[in-house]
Amino acid sequence: MNLITKNWKLLAVLAVFIWSICNLFSIVPVATINDWKHLADLPPDELQKEVMSRVEKTPGWDKMNNFEREDITKRAFDETQLGNNIQVIAKSRGYALYTDLKLGLDLRGGSQLLLQALPSKLVPEITPEVMRGVETVINNRINSLGVSETLVQRAGKDRLLVEMPGIKDPQQAKDRIGTTALLEFKELDMGLDGRPVWTDVNLTGADFKHAQAQPMVSGGTWRIVFEFKPDGAKKFGELTSRLVGRQIGIFLDGVPTERGSDGRPLPVEEYRGINVREPILAGNGEITGNFTREQAVDLAVKLNAGALPVPVKILEERTVGATLGQDSIQKSLIAGVVGILLVMVFMLCIYGVAGMVANTALVLYTLTTLAIFKTIPVTLTLAGIAGFILSVGMAVDANILIFERTKEELKAGKNLYLAIEAGFSRAFSSIFDSNVNSLIACGVLIIFGTSIVKGFAVTLAIGVAVSMFSAITATRVLLHFIPKEIGLFGHKYDQKRAQAKTQAPKGALFSSDKGKTK
């Protein structure tokens, strides 16, 4: 126990190093990597088929309840996103060493949309509460596309910035995002002029518990099977009991869901709805309307995600190609590696053995910071990488302060151990004040900045925090492992005087030491 207490700093450094390596890197068969990439390249519809065909082969699938099936399916879909972020480092003998840091739009390619929420008759003012509702629905809809690491965030009072890295079909995303998807049930009445009029019955898609696309028994067309929540089931039961022998209409964004032979929704004037033959009390139903598979799946997704509280308008669209993203990754990696190597060469040339210690601590700093990026996780963009590289310089800056203070203590005549400890103590206040100021600036940027600025600030803040550990703990521990006969900055440890002090009476240690180090 005493040994552990005495060397707790060394044990902490080793624990952080081991955690960083284990968390940052993984080894799997190359065939697994290829399968992940195959799944990531599939279009959404084909991906869903592939995943369902695989999960249905799970042992005991037929005996599982709905909860167990949903859990397995969700985990299977999560695994399909692994291929989007894999960075293979090396391959050997059928195995691959890889990491999977989350990459942003500018590194992976994809689409970026700027949306504006528009007032409506029901919602005349765009409030923060309305925007929260819009943000939630948009998030749900994008997630249904199978796009990982999406970013949906406010960009002003009535605007949302949507980033979709790796998306394969921007038009599908726009179609799914841009519609309000308000599903309404209405009853058919006759107006004063004798024309049919559809009136609201206060029952909408918000009352659904779940909706799912299914093929019709006759084949060729699809339908949407739905299940109501308890309150919705009660209202639907009362409605169908009251309208036996009459018509119920189903409308999406004010347009009938029924489609004509040309595939377009029927005009309201021609729509006659669905005849109610008997009360439907179980809370289940279906929506038919000559849907194709894609139309049915898309409508089911929108109903499950919920209706937007207000209409949205796409103001801007920007597409980043995968080739441009890959080029950005390569240039970023080169810039990062060159920057770190130049810093390491500088430290080695200026400080010699101490510089080697600083470089070792810098390697630990780099691994730990990247491991934290993966754990949180942080979505890396070009701006985020810039913040990380900047923090590397700040991490080395702390070591420079420590070394210069240690030099002063050695020149004052202190032995190596005391000089190192005094150097750290004197440099700590400067390092702490500098880093706290940097963290305050990062906090302001995170709170008030846009997505690009936030990415820069987050990576810089994490880097600054980790640099405190690498400089104050890692460098300090490693300096004490330098062989005493080598010394630091031209000052060698005095072996004879150390032995004399060790043999001195207790309480007299260092009391009469006025000698100078060699």
mmCIF file of N, CA, C and O in Angstrom, residues 285-339:
data_model
loop_
_atom_site.group_PDB
_atom_site.id
_atom_site.type_symbol
_atom_site.label_atom_id
_atom_site.label_comp_id
_atom_site.label_asym_id
_atom_site.label_seq_id
_atom_site.Cartn_x
_atom_site.Cartn_y
_atom_site.Cartn_z
ATOM 1 N N GLY A 285 -55.601 0.413 -37.227
ATOM 2 C CA GLY A 285 -56.211 0.775 -38.501
ATOM 3 C C GLY A 285 -55.162 0.778 -39.591
ATOM 4 O O GLY A 285 -54.001 0.420 -39.375
ATOM 5 N N GLU A 286 -55.564 1.156 -40.782
ATOM 6 C CA GLU A 286 -54.623 1.217 -41.893
ATOM 7 C C GLU A 286 -54.987 2.358 -42.822
ATOM 8 O O GLU A 286 -56.141 2.802 -42.882
ATOM 9 N N ILE A 287 -53.953 2.831 -43.522
ATOM 10 C CA ILE A 287 -54.127 3.896 -44.503
ATOM 11 C C ILE A 287 -53.767 3.312 -45.864
ATOM 12 O O ILE A 287 -52.645 2.851 -46.073
ATOM 13 N N THR A 288 -54.719 3.312 -46.765
ATOM 14 C CA THR A 288 -54.478 2.802 -48.113
ATOM 15 C C THR A 288 -54.618 3.944 -49.102
ATOM 16 O O THR A 288 -55.263 4.944 -48.823
ATOM 17 N N GLY A 289 -54.000 3.773 -50.260
ATOM 18 C CA GLY A 289 -54.089 4.853 -51.236
ATOM 19 C C GLY A 289 -53.184 4.655 -52.426
ATOM 20 O O GLY A 289 -52.584 5.620 -52.916
ATOM 21 N N ASN A 290 -53.039 3.410 -52.888
ATOM 22 C CA ASN A 290 -52.192 3.123 -54.043
ATOM 23 C C ASN A 290 -50.752 3.598 -53.832
ATOM 24 O O ASN A 290 -50.115 4.159 -54.737
ATOM 25 N N PHE A 291 -50.234 3.405 -52.630
ATOM 26 C CA PHE A 291 -48.869 3.826 -52.340
ATOM 27 C C PHE A 291 -47.860 2.867 -52.956
ATOM 28 O O PHE A 291 -48.053 1.649 -52.965
ATOM 29 N N THR A 292 -46.760 3.434 -53.444
ATOM 30 C CA THR A 292 -45.611 2.597 -53.772
ATOM 31 C C THR A 292 -44.879 2.279 -52.464
ATOM 32 O O THR A 292 -45.182 2.859 -51.414
ATOM 33 N N ARG A 293 -43.930 1.357 -52.541
ATOM 34 C CA ARG A 293 -43.186 1.002 -51.329
ATOM 35 C C ARG A 293 -42.482 2.233 -50.747
ATOM 36 O O ARG A 293 -42.512 2.469 -49.547
ATOM 37 N N GLU A 294 -41.819 3.017 -51.609
ATOM 38 C CA GLU A 294 -41.078 4.182 -51.135
ATOM 39 C C GLU A 294 -42.006 5.204 -50.484
ATOM 40 O O GLU A 294 -41.682 5.806 -49.451
ATOM 41 N N GLN A 295 -43.176 5.431 -51.095
ATOM 42 C CA GLN A 295 -44.122 6.393 -50.539
ATOM 43 C C GLN A 295 -44.650 5.936 -49.178
ATOM 44 O O GLN A 295 -44.773 6.736 -48.245
ATOM 45 N N ALA A 296 -44.952 4.650 -49.069
ATOM 46 C CA ALA A 296 -45.483 4.125 -47.812
ATOM 47 C C ALA A 296 -44.437 4.196 -46.700
ATOM 48 O O ALA A 296 -44.738 4.587 -45.570
ATOM 49 N N VAL A 297 -43.198 3.803 -47.027
ATOM 50 C CA VAL A 297 -42.130 3.857 -46.029
ATOM 51 C C VAL A 297 -41.893 5.296 -45.585
ATOM 52 O O VAL A 297 -41.742 5.582 -44.391
ATOM 53 N N ASP A 298 -41.861 6.209 -46.539
ATOM 54 C CA ASP A 298 -41.608 7.616 -46.218
ATOM 55 C C ASP A 298 -42.707 8.179 -45.331
ATOM 56 O O ASP A 298 -42.438 8.896 -44.357
ATOM 57 N N LEU A 299 -43.965 7.869 -45.640
ATOM 58 C CA LEU A 299 -45.074 8.367 -44.831
ATOM 59 C C LEU A 299 -45.039 7.766 -43.429
ATOM 60 O O LEU A 299 -45.270 8.474 -42.436
ATOM 61 N N ALA A 300 -44.729 6.478 -43.330
ATOM 62 C CA ALA A 300 -44.651 5.844 -42.008
ATOM 63 C C ALA A 300 -43.563 6.489 -41.164
ATOM 64 O O ALA A 300 -43.744 6.728 -39.964
ATOM 65 N N VAL A 301 -42.438 6.795 -41.777
ATOM 66 C CA VAL A 301 -41.342 7.434 -41.053
ATOM 67 C C VAL A 301 -41.771 8.802 -40.546
ATOM 68 O O VAL A 301 -41.503 9.184 -39.399
ATOM 69 N N LYS A 302 -42.424 9.567 -41.395
ATOM 70 C CA LYS A 302 -42.872 10.905 -40.994
ATOM 71 C C LYS A 302 -43.883 10.835 -39.851
ATOM 72 O O LYS A 302 -43.848 11.652 -38.922
ATOM 73 N N LEU A 303 -44.775 9.870 -39.912
ATOM 74 C CA LEU A 303 -45.778 9.738 -38.857
ATOM 75 C C LEU A 303 -45.126 9.334 -37.536
ATOM 76 O O LEU A 303 -45.518 9.818 -36.466
ATOM 77 N N ASN A 304 -44.141 8.464 -37.596
ATOM 78 C CA ASN A 304 -43.443 8.061 -36.375
ATOM 79 C C ASN A 304 -42.614 9.193 -35.797
ATOM 80 O O ASN A 304 -42.455 9.315 -34.584
ATOM 81 N N ALA A 305 -42.046 10.032 -36.681
ATOM 82 C CA ALA A 305 -41.229 11.157 -36.212
ATOM 83 C C ALA A 305 -42.088 12.277 -35.661
ATOM 84 O O ALA A 305 -41.646 13.052 -34.818
ATOM 85 N N GLY A 306 -43.323 12.369 -36.133
ATOM 86 C CA GLY A 306 -44.205 13.431 -35.666
ATOM 87 C C GLY A 306 -44.317 14.535 -36.695
ATOM 88 O O GLY A 306 -43.457 14.725 -37.553
ATOM 89 N N ALA A 307 -45.370 15.312 -36.582
ATOM 90 C CA ALA A 307 -45.608 16.423 -37.498
ATOM 91 C C ALA A 307 -44.882 17.670 -37.010
ATOM 92 O O ALA A 307 -44.737 17.902 -35.819
ATOM 93 N N LEU A 308 -44.400 18.454 -37.971
ATOM 94 C CA LEU A 308 -43.794 19.727 -37.599
ATOM 95 C C LEU A 308 -44.878 20.677 -37.094
ATOM 96 O O LEU A 308 -45.974 20.751 -37.678
ATOM 97 N N PRO A 309 -44.594 21.434 -36.024
ATOM 98 C CA PRO A 309 -45.607 22.361 -35.515
ATOM 99 C C PRO A 309 -45.891 23.515 -36.472
ATOM 100 O O PRO A 309 -46.950 24.119 -36.425
ATOM 101 N N VAL A 310 -44.904 23.829 -37.333
ATOM 102 C CA VAL A 310 -45.072 24.891 -38.334
ATOM 103 C C VAL A 310 -44.382 24.439 -39.621
ATOM 104 O O VAL A 310 -43.513 23.565 -39.596
ATOM 105 N N PRO A 311 -44.748 25.039 -40.754
ATOM 106 C CA PRO A 311 -44.041 24.709 -41.999
ATOM 107 C C PRO A 311 -42.591 25.190 -41.939
ATOM 108 O O PRO A 311 -42.255 26.112 -41.194
ATOM 109 N N VAL A 312 -41.725 24.549 -42.720
ATOM 110 C CA VAL A 312 -40.333 24.989 -42.813
ATOM 111 C C VAL A 312 -39.975 25.218 -44.276
ATOM 112 O O VAL A 312 -40.536 24.597 -45.179
ATOM 113 N N LYS A 313 -39.045 26.122 -44.466
ATOM 114 C CA LYS A 313 -38.584 26.477 -45.809
ATOM 115 C C LYS A 313 -37.084 26.273 -45.889
ATOM 116 O O LYS A 313 -36.348 26.659 -44.972
ATOM 117 N N ILE A 314 -36.607 25.648 -46.953
ATOM 118 C CA ILE A 314 -35.172 25.443 -47.152
ATOM 119 C C ILE A 314 -34.592 26.702 -47.791
ATOM 120 O O ILE A 314 -34.877 27.011 -48.951
ATOM 121 N N LEU A 315 -33.776 27.437 -47.024
ATOM 122 C CA LEU A 315 -33.196 28.689 -47.513
ATOM 123 C C LEU A 315 -31.922 28.455 -48.310
ATOM 124 O O LEU A 315 -31.698 29.096 -49.338
ATOM 125 N N GLU A 316 -31.073 27.557 -47.808
ATOM 126 C CA GLU A 316 -29.785 27.310 -48.461
ATOM 127 C C GLU A 316 -29.489 25.816 -48.457
ATOM 128 O O GLU A 316 -29.901 25.094 -47.556
ATOM 129 N N GLU A 317 -28.751 25.395 -49.455
ATOM 130 C CA GLU A 317 -28.302 24.009 -49.526
ATOM 131 C C GLU A 317 -26.855 23.988 -49.979
ATOM 132 O O GLU A 317 -26.480 24.695 -50.920
ATOM 133 N N ARG A 318 -26.042 23.224 -49.274
ATOM 134 C CA ARG A 318 -24.629 23.105 -49.649
ATOM 135 C C ARG A 318 -24.254 21.631 -49.628
ATOM 136 O O ARG A 318 -24.566 20.925 -48.669
ATOM 137 N N THR A 319 -23.608 21.182 -50.690
ATOM 138 C CA THR A 319 -23.199 19.787 -50.784
ATOM 139 C C THR A 319 -21.684 19.703 -50.846
ATOM 140 O O THR A 319 -21.050 20.426 -51.622
ATOM 141 N N VAL A 320 -21.117 18.830 -50.007
ATOM 142 C CA VAL A 320 -19.671 18.593 -49.996
ATOM 143 C C VAL A 320 -19.428 17.185 -50.501
ATOM 144 O O VAL A 320 -19.965 16.225 -49.945
ATOM 145 N N GLY A 321 -18.657 17.051 -51.559
ATOM 146 C CA GLY A 321 -18.387 15.739 -52.128
ATOM 147 C C GLY A 321 -17.490 14.893 -51.238
ATOM 148 O O GLY A 321 -16.668 15.416 -50.478
ATOM 149 N N ALA A 322 -17.638 13.579 -51.350
ATOM 150 C CA ALA A 322 -16.818 12.674 -50.553
ATOM 151 C C ALA A 322 -15.342 12.807 -50.911
ATOM 152 O O ALA A 322 -14.464 12.679 -50.056
ATOM 153 N N THR A 323 -15.048 13.105 -52.209
ATOM 154 C CA THR A 323 -13.654 13.268 -52.636
ATOM 155 C C THR A 323 -13.020 14.467 -51.956
ATOM 156 O O THR A 323 -11.886 14.410 -51.478
ATOM 157 N N LEU A 324 -13.758 15.577 -51.901
ATOM 158 C CA LEU A 324 -13.265 16.770 -51.227
ATOM 159 C C LEU A 324 -13.055 16.502 -49.746
ATOM 160 O O LEU A 324 -12.065 16.930 -49.154
ATOM 161 N N GLY A 325 -13.977 15.742 -49.149
ATOM 162 C CA GLY A 325 -13.841 15.413 -47.734
ATOM 163 C C GLY A 325 -12.612 14.566 -47.481
ATOM 164 O O GLY A 325 -11.858 14.813 -46.533
ATOM 165 N N GLN A 326 -12.365 13.554 -48.343
ATOM 166 C CA GLN A 326 -11.190 12.705 -48.186
ATOM 167 C C GLN A 326 -9.910 13.499 -48.364
ATOM 168 O O GLN A 326 -8.916 13.294 -47.659
ATOM 169 N N ASP A 327 -9.920 14.435 -49.307
ATOM 170 C CA ASP A 327 -8.756 15.295 -49.513
ATOM 171 C C ASP A 327 -8.494 16.152 -48.283
ATOM 172 O O ASP A 327 -7.344 16.367 -47.893
ATOM 173 N N SER A 328 -9.572 16.630 -47.657
ATOM 174 C CA SER A 328 -9.436 17.431 -46.438
ATOM 175 C C SER A 328 -8.846 16.603 -45.309
ATOM 176 O O SER A 328 -8.016 17.093 -44.530
ATOM 177 N N ILE A 329 -9.271 15.329 -45.205
ATOM 178 C CA ILE A 329 -8.728 14.445 -44.166
ATOM 179 C C ILE A 329 -7.226 14.270 -44.347
ATOM 180 O O ILE A 329 -6.441 14.391 -43.398
ATOM 181 N N GLN A 330 -6.801 13.992 -45.585
ATOM 182 C CA GLN A 330 -5.387 13.757 -45.838
ATOM 183 C C GLN A 330 -4.557 14.996 -45.520
ATOM 184 O O GLN A 330 -3.494 14.908 -44.886
ATOM 185 N N LYS A 331 -5.035 16.158 -45.955
ATOM 186 C CA LYS A 331 -4.290 17.388 -45.683
ATOM 187 C C LYS A 331 -4.268 17.702 -44.188
ATOM 188 O O LYS A 331 -3.260 18.184 -43.664
ATOM 189 N N SER A 332 -5.381 17.422 -43.504
ATOM 190 C CA SER A 332 -5.429 17.660 -42.058
ATOM 191 C C SER A 332 -4.457 16.751 -41.323
ATOM 192 O O SER A 332 -3.760 17.184 -40.401
ATOM 193 N N LEU A 333 -4.413 15.475 -41.742
ATOM 194 C CA LEU A 333 -3.485 14.536 -41.104
ATOM 195 C C LEU A 333 -2.039 14.954 -41.323
ATOM 196 O O LEU A 333 -1.214 14.925 -40.401
ATOM 197 N N ILE A 334 -1.732 15.365 -42.560
ATOM 198 C CA ILE A 334 -0.371 15.808 -42.860
ATOM 199 C C ILE A 334 -0.009 17.033 -42.019
ATOM 200 O O ILE A 334 1.078 17.108 -41.432
ATOM 201 N N ALA A 335 -0.942 17.989 -41.960
ATOM 202 C CA ALA A 335 -0.688 19.208 -41.174
ATOM 203 C C ALA A 335 -0.486 18.879 -39.701
ATOM 204 O O ALA A 335 0.419 19.419 -39.050
ATOM 205 N N GLY A 336 -1.327 17.967 -39.188
ATOM 206 C CA GLY A 336 -1.209 17.604 -37.778
ATOM 207 C C GLY A 336 0.099 16.899 -37.473
ATOM 208 O O GLY A 336 0.792 17.235 -36.504
ATOM 209 N N VAL A 337 0.462 15.924 -38.323
ATOM 210 C CA VAL A 337 1.697 15.171 -38.094
ATOM 211 C C VAL A 337 2.918 16.073 -38.226
ATOM 212 O O VAL A 337 3.842 16.036 -37.393
ATOM 213 N N VAL A 338 2.956 16.904 -39.276
ATOM 214 C CA VAL A 338 4.090 17.809 -39.474
ATOM 215 C C VAL A 338 4.210 18.788 -38.305
ATOM 216 O O VAL A 338 5.307 19.040 -37.789
ATOM 217 N N GLY A 339 3.060 19.328 -37.882
ATOM 218 C CA GLY A 339 3.084 20.276 -36.766
ATOM 219 C C GLY A 339 3.630 19.660 -35.486
ATOM 220 O O GLY A 339 4.492 20.247 -34.806
#
